[in-house]
Each structure stands twice: as C-alpha cells, then as structure tokens.
C-alpha cells in the first residue's frame, strides 16, 4: 500500500513541483507514495468562486471562509490519516514527528493563504496545526512540500541507504559530524588524517566527538536535552 497524501490548496498546480524530482519524484513514480491535490476554489459555490472574505473585527488582509474549506475537507476520503493545517501557530515540525508521520498511512495537508483559516473550521474539523519554523511564508504550499519531502524520504525503499538515515542530524539528538570527500588536499585544507586511517573504531570516535562538540557550541538547547536523556539512561 502506498503512502497516501492529499493536499488542499488554492494553488494545486504548484505540486508536485520539486517533489517530482530526484529520489522523492522516483518514489512517486514507483507508487511508494501517492499525491492527490484538491483545489480549494473548486469547492466554493459563491459568486466568482470566492474563497475568502474580510476579517471580522477589521484589520488588514483576508480570511479563508470556513464553509468553503470545510466542504473541501469533507470531500476527502480520510482513511485514518492525520488532518494537518500548515500554520505558523502550530507545533514546530521535528524529525521525531516526521518519523511518526512516515510510519502512518499518509497525511492530509491544508495550505493556507492570506491571513489563514477561519478559526471555526479548525475547531469543527479538529485540525492539527503544524509549523515549519518561526517565520511567516506567503502560503502553506512550500511548508507542505517541506513536510512531505521530510516524510517521504523516510519511507522504505526511498533513500536507498537506511544506515545513512540513522546517522543523520537529529535522529540521535545530536547534529551530524562534518563530511569530507576527495581531493584529500583542497586549497591547502586537508581531510583529517583519522578519516583516511582505515581504523573504523577511531573514525567512529572522532565523528562522535565532533557531533557532540558541534551540538554543544551551535545548539545548546539540543545539547542540554541530550545530556538529560543520557543522565536518565
Ligand atoms: N496571519 C498569519 C500568517 C498567514 S501566512 C499569522 O500571523 O499567523 C499565510 C499562510 O502561509 C498560512 O495560512 C499558512 O498556511 C502558511 N504559513 C506561513 N508561515 C508558515 C509556517 N511558518 N509554517 C507553516 N505554514 C506557514
């Protein structure tokens, strides 16, 4: 059974976009995952297929109408899939959540535009809000692609080398160690000798130390959480 994704958007033509390329695109062609896009506008029975209106209480911008968005949602064959609205107010997406989503049957993603969705449809359809970070995009489409790319690359048979997935940043709670390839000397900078020593134990130790050092310096938040987990065993 392929991983089923449905995207509700005012710009369905944006998909698959970058998700049609490279390993993610190949996985789409090979039915490891499927992508259904629904045009929110096609669910409007209002004049000129309008989907938005002015905010109650006044202020700038427009708000997506709850009736139109709900009609679009209700047209989706849900099949136990989480219903997610990409939103800067949501819980920030993490690799742990990505992994959890990748082990499920699929996702339904709603992309906002303008000021976002009317609050009532979020409540009435029990929609989960997920953010991709503390900044504001013009719409949810790119955020949906970020989530899909992160999830799909974890599906069995997509990335090829499952070991490389396990070693990545965040999977262990640490940032990844630095990478080097040929040439051994480039612009006077040399690849660390230990990586060319053939001593796997020494390489592992070096990588581990670099991971810890980088995390400690760059991401004290992750480092503290890592130490805490370690102390608790
Ligand atoms: N007025 C809103 C922002 C609207 S941006 C606010 O201040 O919270 C328009 C749309 O872009 C949103 O409905 C959402 O779908 C998407 N979006 C913007 N930033 C995002 C982020 N950081 N993560 C996920 N989606 C985002």
PDB file of C-alpha atoms and ligand atoms in Angstrom:
ATOM      1  CA  UNK A   1       0.000   0.000   0.000  1.00  0.00           C
ATOM      2  CA  UNK A   2       1.414   3.330  -0.970  1.00  0.00           C
ATOM      3  CA  UNK A   3       1.672   6.245   1.461  1.00  0.00           C
ATOM      4  CA  UNK A   4      -1.347   8.416   0.646  1.00  0.00           C
ATOM      5  CA  UNK A   5      -1.008  12.187   0.643  1.00  0.00           C
ATOM      6  CA  UNK A   6      -3.725  14.723  -0.130  1.00  0.00           C
ATOM      7  CA  UNK A   7      -3.052  18.447  -0.403  1.00  0.00           C
ATOM      8  CA  UNK A   8      -5.782  21.114  -0.280  1.00  0.00           C
ATOM      9  CA  UNK A   9      -4.564  24.335  -1.807  1.00  0.00           C
ATOM     10  CA  UNK A  10      -5.560  27.398  -3.817  1.00  0.00           C
ATOM     11  CA  UNK A  11      -2.541  26.634  -6.000  1.00  0.00           C
ATOM     12  CA  UNK A  12      -2.661  22.887  -6.678  1.00  0.00           C
ATOM     13  CA  UNK A  13      -0.600  23.450  -9.829  1.00  0.00           C
ATOM     14  CA  UNK A  14       2.389  24.074  -7.524  1.00  0.00           C
ATOM     15  CA  UNK A  15       2.511  20.281  -6.890  1.00  0.00           C
ATOM     16  CA  UNK A  16       4.419  18.060  -7.195  1.00  0.00           C
ATOM     17  CA  UNK A  17       6.956  20.789  -8.063  1.00  0.00           C
ATOM     18  CA  UNK A  18      10.292  19.889  -6.527  1.00  0.00           C
ATOM     19  CA  UNK A  19       8.682  16.729  -5.099  1.00  0.00           C
ATOM     20  CA  UNK A  20       8.606  15.390  -8.663  1.00  0.00           C
ATOM     21  CA  UNK A  21      12.407  15.300  -8.835  1.00  0.00           C
ATOM     22  CA  UNK A  22      15.222  13.057  -7.612  1.00  0.00           C
ATOM     23  CA  UNK A  23      14.537  10.298  -5.068  1.00  0.00           C
ATOM     24  CA  UNK A  24      11.193  11.766  -3.956  1.00  0.00           C
ATOM     25  CA  UNK A  25       9.984  12.009  -7.555  1.00  0.00           C
ATOM     26  CA  UNK A  26      11.167   8.496  -8.329  1.00  0.00           C
ATOM     27  CA  UNK A  27       9.271   7.210  -5.291  1.00  0.00           C
ATOM     28  CA  UNK A  28       6.150   8.975  -6.603  1.00  0.00           C
ATOM     29  CA  UNK A  29       6.575   7.301 -10.000  1.00  0.00           C
ATOM     30  CA  UNK A  30       7.079   3.960  -8.262  1.00  0.00           C
ATOM     31  CA  UNK A  31       3.902   4.384  -6.193  1.00  0.00           C
ATOM     32  CA  UNK A  32       5.759   4.300  -2.890  1.00  0.00           C
ATOM     33  CA  UNK A  33       3.670   7.374  -2.197  1.00  0.00           C
ATOM     34  CA  UNK A  34       0.721   8.975  -3.967  1.00  0.00           C
ATOM     35  CA  UNK A  35      -0.188  12.632  -4.239  1.00  0.00           C
ATOM     36  CA  UNK A  36      -3.739  13.921  -4.649  1.00  0.00           C
ATOM     37  CA  UNK A  37      -4.267  17.671  -4.951  1.00  0.00           C
ATOM     38  CA  UNK A  38      -7.587  19.401  -4.418  1.00  0.00           C
ATOM     39  CA  UNK A  39      -8.251  22.972  -5.499  1.00  0.00           C
ATOM     40  CA  UNK A  40      -9.994  24.673  -2.582  1.00  0.00           C
ATOM     41  CA  UNK A  41     -11.528  27.147  -5.013  1.00  0.00           C
ATOM     42  CA  UNK A  42     -13.456  24.419  -6.796  1.00  0.00           C
ATOM     43  CA  UNK A  43     -15.448  23.836  -3.574  1.00  0.00           C
ATOM     44  CA  UNK A  44     -16.816  27.382  -3.467  1.00  0.00           C
ATOM     45  CA  UNK A  45     -20.390  27.928  -4.565  1.00  0.00           C
ATOM     46  CA  UNK A  46     -20.052  31.647  -4.051  1.00  0.00           C
ATOM     47  CA  UNK A  47     -20.054  34.301  -6.731  1.00  0.00           C
ATOM     48  CA  UNK A  48     -16.844  34.188  -8.787  1.00  0.00           C
ATOM     49  CA  UNK A  49     -15.827  31.125  -6.749  1.00  0.00           C
ATOM     50  CA  UNK A  50     -14.648  33.381  -3.968  1.00  0.00           C
ATOM     51  CA  UNK A  51     -12.918  31.614  -1.075  1.00  0.00           C
ATOM     52  CA  UNK A  52     -12.015  34.479   1.247  1.00  0.00           C
ATOM     53  CA  UNK A  53     -13.577  37.447   2.954  1.00  0.00           C
ATOM     54  CA  UNK A  54     -12.604  40.381   5.144  1.00  0.00           C
ATOM     55  CA  UNK A  55     -11.656  39.698   8.778  1.00  0.00           C
ATOM     56  CA  UNK A  56     -14.384  40.126  11.365  1.00  0.00           C
ATOM     57  CA  UNK A  57     -13.338  42.953  13.656  1.00  0.00           C
ATOM     58  CA  UNK A  58     -11.479  44.692  10.858  1.00  0.00           C
ATOM     59  CA  UNK A  59      -7.825  44.863  10.008  1.00  0.00           C
ATOM     60  CA  UNK A  60      -5.638  44.012   7.071  1.00  0.00           C
ATOM     61  CA  UNK A  61      -5.874  41.030   4.772  1.00  0.00           C
ATOM     62  CA  UNK A  62      -8.425  38.355   4.024  1.00  0.00           C
ATOM     63  CA  UNK A  63      -9.504  35.149   5.773  1.00  0.00           C
ATOM     64  CA  UNK A  64     -10.358  31.819   4.146  1.00  0.00           C
ATOM     65  CA  UNK A  65     -14.069  31.073   4.603  1.00  0.00           C
ATOM     66  CA  UNK A  66     -14.907  28.146   6.902  1.00  0.00           C
ATOM     67  CA  UNK A  67     -17.739  26.829   4.714  1.00  0.00           C
ATOM     68  CA  UNK A  68     -15.564  26.562   1.612  1.00  0.00           C
ATOM     69  CA  UNK A  69     -12.628  24.946   3.449  1.00  0.00           C
ATOM     70  CA  UNK A  70     -14.932  22.508   5.279  1.00  0.00           C
ATOM     71  CA  UNK A  71     -16.581  21.435   2.011  1.00  0.00           C
ATOM     72  CA  UNK A  72     -13.134  20.734   0.573  1.00  0.00           C
ATOM     73  CA  UNK A  73     -12.089  18.748   3.666  1.00  0.00           C
ATOM     74  CA  UNK A  74     -15.323  16.757   3.667  1.00  0.00           C
ATOM     75  CA  UNK A  75     -14.705  15.732   0.062  1.00  0.00           C
ATOM     76  CA  UNK A  76     -11.510  13.909   1.070  1.00  0.00           C
ATOM     77  CA  UNK A  77     -11.548  10.174   1.731  1.00  0.00           C
ATOM     78  CA  UNK A  78      -9.846  10.477   5.117  1.00  0.00           C
ATOM     79  CA  UNK A  79      -8.903   6.871   5.904  1.00  0.00           C
ATOM     80  CA  UNK A  80      -7.400   7.402   9.365  1.00  0.00           C
ATOM     81  CA  UNK A  81      -4.950   9.975   8.130  1.00  0.00           C
ATOM     82  CA  UNK A  82      -3.997  12.974  10.271  1.00  0.00           C
ATOM     83  CA  UNK A  83      -5.540  16.231   9.079  1.00  0.00           C
ATOM     84  CA  UNK A  84      -2.894  18.968   9.245  1.00  0.00           C
ATOM     85  CA  UNK A  85      -3.062  22.701   8.580  1.00  0.00           C
ATOM     86  CA  UNK A  86       0.367  24.185   7.883  1.00  0.00           C
ATOM     87  CA  UNK A  87       0.390  27.233  10.123  1.00  0.00           C
ATOM     88  CA  UNK A  88       2.960  29.390  11.917  1.00  0.00           C
ATOM     89  CA  UNK A  89       0.854  28.937  15.073  1.00  0.00           C
ATOM     90  CA  UNK A  90       1.314  25.170  15.037  1.00  0.00           C
ATOM     91  CA  UNK A  91       3.696  22.968  16.931  1.00  0.00           C
ATOM     92  CA  UNK A  92       7.061  23.164  15.175  1.00  0.00           C
ATOM     93  CA  UNK A  93       7.799  20.168  12.978  1.00  0.00           C
ATOM     94  CA  UNK A  94      10.575  17.941  14.316  1.00  0.00           C
ATOM     95  CA  UNK A  95      12.341  14.873  12.964  1.00  0.00           C
ATOM     96  CA  UNK A  96      10.541  12.825  15.633  1.00  0.00           C
ATOM     97  CA  UNK A  97       7.133  13.970  14.325  1.00  0.00           C
ATOM     98  CA  UNK A  98       8.303  13.409  10.744  1.00  0.00           C
ATOM     99  CA  UNK A  99       9.256   9.845  11.626  1.00  0.00           C
ATOM    100  CA  UNK A 100       5.908   9.271  13.334  1.00  0.00           C
ATOM    101  CA  UNK A 101       4.026  10.584  10.275  1.00  0.00           C
ATOM    102  CA  UNK A 102       6.104   8.387   7.965  1.00  0.00           C
ATOM    103  CA  UNK A 103       5.052   5.280   9.869  1.00  0.00           C
ATOM    104  CA  UNK A 104       1.336   6.053   9.374  1.00  0.00           C
ATOM    105  CA  UNK A 105      -0.957   5.557   6.361  1.00  0.00           C
ATOM    106  CA  UNK A 106      -0.450   9.078   4.959  1.00  0.00           C
ATOM    107  CA  UNK A 107      -1.420  12.706   5.576  1.00  0.00           C
ATOM    108  CA  UNK A 108      -3.972  15.297   4.539  1.00  0.00           C
ATOM    109  CA  UNK A 109      -2.464  18.778   4.329  1.00  0.00           C
ATOM    110  CA  UNK A 110      -4.271  22.102   4.156  1.00  0.00           C
ATOM    111  CA  UNK A 111      -2.338  25.062   2.763  1.00  0.00           C
ATOM    112  CA  UNK A 112      -3.467  28.460   3.959  1.00  0.00           C
ATOM    113  CA  UNK A 113      -3.180  31.772   2.121  1.00  0.00           C
ATOM    114  CA  UNK A 114      -3.870  35.379   3.085  1.00  0.00           C
ATOM    115  CA  UNK A 115      -4.286  35.626   6.893  1.00  0.00           C
ATOM    116  CA  UNK A 116      -5.149  31.942   7.154  1.00  0.00           C
ATOM    117  CA  UNK A 117      -8.253  29.879   8.001  1.00  0.00           C
ATOM    118  CA  UNK A 118     -11.339  30.970   9.897  1.00  0.00           C
ATOM    119  CA  UNK A 119     -10.839  29.623  13.442  1.00  0.00           C
ATOM    120  CA  UNK A 120     -14.176  27.751  13.426  1.00  0.00           C
ATOM    121  CA  UNK A 121     -13.208  25.297  10.720  1.00  0.00           C
ATOM    122  CA  UNK A 122     -10.019  24.450  12.651  1.00  0.00           C
ATOM    123  CA  UNK A 123     -12.186  23.620  15.684  1.00  0.00           C
ATOM    124  CA  UNK A 124     -15.075  21.963  13.868  1.00  0.00           C
ATOM    125  CA  UNK A 125     -12.888  19.570  11.866  1.00  0.00           C
ATOM    126  CA  UNK A 126     -10.416  19.058  14.705  1.00  0.00           C
ATOM    127  CA  UNK A 127      -7.479  20.144  12.571  1.00  0.00           C
ATOM    128  CA  UNK A 128      -3.926  19.855  13.882  1.00  0.00           C
ATOM    129  CA  UNK A 129      -1.685  22.871  13.197  1.00  0.00           C
ATOM    130  CA  UNK A 130       1.939  22.274  12.251  1.00  0.00           C
ATOM    131  CA  UNK A 131       4.550  24.985  11.697  1.00  0.00           C
ATOM    132  CA  UNK A 132       7.832  24.565   9.835  1.00  0.00           C
ATOM    133  CA  UNK A 133       9.547  27.306  11.817  1.00  0.00           C
ATOM    134  CA  UNK A 134       9.285  30.726  13.383  1.00  0.00           C
ATOM    135  CA  UNK A 135       8.916  32.858  10.273  1.00  0.00           C
ATOM    136  CA  UNK A 136       5.984  33.739   8.018  1.00  0.00           C
ATOM    137  CA  UNK A 137       5.557  32.403   4.490  1.00  0.00           C
ATOM    138  CA  UNK A 138       3.075  33.764   1.959  1.00  0.00           C
ATOM    139  CA  UNK A 139       1.245  30.444   1.808  1.00  0.00           C
ATOM    140  CA  UNK A 140       1.235  26.878   3.096  1.00  0.00           C
ATOM    141  CA  UNK A 141       2.335  25.213  -0.162  1.00  0.00           C
ATOM    142  CA  UNK A 142       6.079  25.375   0.426  1.00  0.00           C
ATOM    143  CA  UNK A 143       5.546  24.316   4.049  1.00  0.00           C
ATOM    144  CA  UNK A 144       3.511  21.313   2.844  1.00  0.00           C
ATOM    145  CA  UNK A 145       6.347  20.396   0.490  1.00  0.00           C
ATOM    146  CA  UNK A 146       8.846  20.614   3.328  1.00  0.00           C
ATOM    147  CA  UNK A 147       6.753  18.236   5.430  1.00  0.00           C
ATOM    148  CA  UNK A 148       6.162  15.829   2.526  1.00  0.00           C
ATOM    149  CA  UNK A 149       9.812  15.750   1.489  1.00  0.00           C
ATOM    150  CA  UNK A 150      10.952  15.051   5.040  1.00  0.00           C
ATOM    151  CA  UNK A 151       8.366  12.287   5.492  1.00  0.00           C
ATOM    152  CA  UNK A 152       8.648  10.600   2.090  1.00  0.00           C
ATOM    153  CA  UNK A 153      12.443  10.224   2.247  1.00  0.00           C
ATOM    154  CA  UNK A 154      11.954   8.030   5.322  1.00  0.00           C
ATOM    155  CA  UNK A 155       9.560   5.627   3.588  1.00  0.00           C
ATOM    156  CA  UNK A 156      11.047   2.167   2.977  1.00  0.00           C
ATOM    157  CA  UNK A 157      12.754   1.954  -0.400  1.00  0.00           C
ATOM    158  CA  UNK A 158      13.100   5.701  -0.944  1.00  0.00           C
ATOM    159  CA  UNK A 159      16.516   6.746   0.350  1.00  0.00           C
ATOM    160  CA  UNK A 160      18.319   3.515  -0.527  1.00  0.00           C
ATOM    161  CA  UNK A 161      20.774   3.570   2.329  1.00  0.00           C
ATOM    162  CA  UNK A 162      18.866   3.262   5.590  1.00  0.00           C
ATOM    163  CA  UNK A 163      22.067   3.432   7.611  1.00  0.00           C
ATOM    164  CA  UNK A 164      22.782   6.947   6.402  1.00  0.00           C
ATOM    165  CA  UNK A 165      19.323   7.953   7.651  1.00  0.00           C
ATOM    166  CA  UNK A 166      20.034   6.700  11.133  1.00  0.00           C
ATOM    167  CA  UNK A 167      23.222   8.704  11.479  1.00  0.00           C
ATOM    168  CA  UNK A 168      21.717  11.997  10.464  1.00  0.00           C
ATOM    169  CA  UNK A 169      21.369  15.159  12.460  1.00  0.00           C
ATOM    170  CA  UNK A 170      18.527  14.965  14.999  1.00  0.00           C
ATOM    171  CA  UNK A 171      17.990  11.211  14.842  1.00  0.00           C
ATOM    172  CA  UNK A 172      20.395  10.781  17.740  1.00  0.00           C
ATOM    173  CA  UNK A 173      19.538  14.151  19.255  1.00  0.00           C
ATOM    174  CA  UNK A 174      22.905  15.458  18.055  1.00  0.00           C
ATOM    175  CA  UNK A 175      23.968  17.426  14.980  1.00  0.00           C
ATOM    176  CA  UNK A 176      25.859  15.409  12.421  1.00  0.00           C
ATOM    177  CA  UNK A 177      29.666  15.357  12.214  1.00  0.00           C
ATOM    178  CA  UNK A 178      31.403  17.116   9.263  1.00  0.00           C
ATOM    179  CA  UNK A 179      31.812  15.361   5.919  1.00  0.00           C
ATOM    180  CA  UNK A 180      34.812  15.215   3.589  1.00  0.00           C
ATOM    181  CA  UNK A 181      35.490  13.672   0.197  1.00  0.00           C
ATOM    182  CA  UNK A 182      38.255  13.807  -2.413  1.00  0.00           C
ATOM    183  CA  UNK A 183      40.572  15.591  -3.076  1.00  0.00           C
ATOM    184  CA  UNK A 184      42.478  14.965   0.134  1.00  0.00           C
ATOM    185  CA  UNK A 185      44.018  18.437  -0.032  1.00  0.00           C
ATOM    186  CA  UNK A 186      41.942  21.295  -1.408  1.00  0.00           C
ATOM    187  CA  UNK A 187      43.022  24.963  -1.312  1.00  0.00           C
ATOM    188  CA  UNK A 188      45.576  23.970   1.298  1.00  0.00           C
ATOM    189  CA  UNK A 189      42.949  22.369   3.544  1.00  0.00           C
ATOM    190  CA  UNK A 190      43.430  18.707   4.332  1.00  0.00           C
ATOM    191  CA  UNK A 191      40.965  15.980   5.195  1.00  0.00           C
ATOM    192  CA  UNK A 192      41.502  14.878   8.825  1.00  0.00           C
ATOM    193  CA  UNK A 193      44.036  12.000   8.848  1.00  0.00           C
ATOM    194  CA  UNK A 194      41.857   9.799  11.050  1.00  0.00           C
ATOM    195  CA  UNK A 195      39.220   9.576   8.281  1.00  0.00           C
ATOM    196  CA  UNK A 196      41.836   8.098   5.942  1.00  0.00           C
ATOM    197  CA  UNK A 197      43.385   5.795   8.548  1.00  0.00           C
ATOM    198  CA  UNK A 198      41.114   2.824   7.850  1.00  0.00           C
ATOM    199  CA  UNK A 199      40.649   2.448  11.619  1.00  0.00           C
ATOM    200  CA  UNK A 200      36.852   2.265  11.929  1.00  0.00           C
ATOM    201  CA  UNK A 201      36.904   2.495  15.693  1.00  0.00           C
ATOM    202  CA  UNK A 202      38.950   5.689  15.562  1.00  0.00           C
ATOM    203  CA  UNK A 203      36.705   7.127  12.840  1.00  0.00           C
ATOM    204  CA  UNK A 204      33.571   6.432  14.921  1.00  0.00           C
ATOM    205  CA  UNK A 205      35.158   8.010  17.972  1.00  0.00           C
ATOM    206  CA  UNK A 206      36.220  11.123  16.013  1.00  0.00           C
ATOM    207  CA  UNK A 207      32.761  11.512  14.490  1.00  0.00           C
ATOM    208  CA  UNK A 208      31.093  11.102  17.835  1.00  0.00           C
ATOM    209  CA  UNK A 209      33.313  13.762  19.397  1.00  0.00           C
ATOM    210  CA  UNK A 210      32.706  16.169  16.515  1.00  0.00           C
ATOM    211  CA  UNK A 211      28.950  15.613  16.773  1.00  0.00           C
ATOM    212  CA  UNK A 212      28.987  16.388  20.461  1.00  0.00           C
ATOM    213  CA  UNK A 213      31.260  19.418  20.061  1.00  0.00           C
ATOM    214  CA  UNK A 214      29.150  20.919  17.243  1.00  0.00           C
ATOM    215  CA  UNK A 215      25.922  20.363  19.148  1.00  0.00           C
ATOM    216  CA  UNK A 216      27.339  21.882  22.335  1.00  0.00           C
ATOM    217  CA  UNK A 217      28.516  25.013  20.505  1.00  0.00           C
ATOM    218  CA  UNK A 218      25.732  25.528  17.982  1.00  0.00           C
ATOM    219  CA  UNK A 219      22.654  24.123  19.657  1.00  0.00           C
ATOM    220  CA  UNK A 220      22.874  24.344  23.445  1.00  0.00           C
ATOM    221  CA  UNK A 221      19.143  23.531  23.570  1.00  0.00           C
ATOM    222  CA  UNK A 222      19.701  20.156  21.882  1.00  0.00           C
ATOM    223  CA  UNK A 223      22.835  19.552  23.930  1.00  0.00           C
ATOM    224  CA  UNK A 224      21.018  20.072  27.229  1.00  0.00           C
ATOM    225  CA  UNK A 225      18.222  17.740  26.160  1.00  0.00           C
ATOM    226  CA  UNK A 226      20.776  15.140  25.051  1.00  0.00           C
ATOM    227  CA  UNK A 227      22.651  15.257  28.367  1.00  0.00           C
ATOM    228  CA  UNK A 228      19.417  15.000  30.301  1.00  0.00           C
ATOM    229  CA  UNK A 229      18.369  11.894  28.362  1.00  0.00           C
ATOM    230  CA  UNK A 230      21.802  10.381  28.948  1.00  0.00           C
ATOM    231  CA  UNK A 231      21.661  11.008  32.706  1.00  0.00           C
ATOM    232  CA  UNK A 232      18.263   9.360  32.862  1.00  0.00           C
ATOM    233  CA  UNK A 233      19.789   6.418  30.985  1.00  0.00           C
TER     234      UNK A 233
HETATM  235  N1  LIG B   1      -1.542  35.734   9.641  1.00  0.00           N
HETATM  236  C1  LIG B   1      -0.913  34.502   9.894  1.00  0.00           C
HETATM  237  C2  LIG B   1       0.079  34.141   8.778  1.00  0.00           C
HETATM  238  C3  LIG B   1      -0.548  33.828   7.475  1.00  0.00           C
HETATM  239  S1  LIG B   1       0.634  33.374   6.281  1.00  0.00           S
HETATM  240  C4  LIG B   1      -0.162  34.534  11.225  1.00  0.00           C
HETATM  241  O1  LIG B   1       0.391  35.578  11.552  1.00  0.00           O
HETATM  242  O2  LIG B   1      -0.124  33.518  11.934  1.00  0.00           O
HETATM  243  C5  LIG B   1      -0.359  32.520   5.108  1.00  0.00           C
HETATM  244  C6  LIG B   1      -0.331  31.028   5.142  1.00  0.00           C
HETATM  245  O3  LIG B   1       1.003  30.574   4.975  1.00  0.00           O
HETATM  246  C7  LIG B   1      -0.791  30.393   6.444  1.00  0.00           C
HETATM  247  O4  LIG B   1      -2.183  30.219   6.456  1.00  0.00           O
HETATM  248  C8  LIG B   1      -0.047  29.078   6.457  1.00  0.00           C
HETATM  249  O5  LIG B   1      -0.759  28.071   5.756  1.00  0.00           O
HETATM  250  C9  LIG B   1       1.221  29.387   5.675  1.00  0.00           C
HETATM  251  N2  LIG B   1       2.393  29.580   6.556  1.00  0.00           N
HETATM  252  C10 LIG B   1       3.039  30.746   6.781  1.00  0.00           C
HETATM  253  N3  LIG B   1       4.079  30.593   7.610  1.00  0.00           N
HETATM  254  C11 LIG B   1       4.135  29.273   7.926  1.00  0.00           C
HETATM  255  C12 LIG B   1       4.990  28.493   8.760  1.00  0.00           C
HETATM  256  N4  LIG B   1       5.996  29.037   9.433  1.00  0.00           N
HETATM  257  N5  LIG B   1       4.734  27.163   8.853  1.00  0.00           N
HETATM  258  C13 LIG B   1       3.706  26.608   8.181  1.00  0.00           C
HETATM  259  N6  LIG B   1       2.859  27.314   7.371  1.00  0.00           N
HETATM  260  C14 LIG B   1       3.061  28.631   7.245  1.00  0.00           C
END
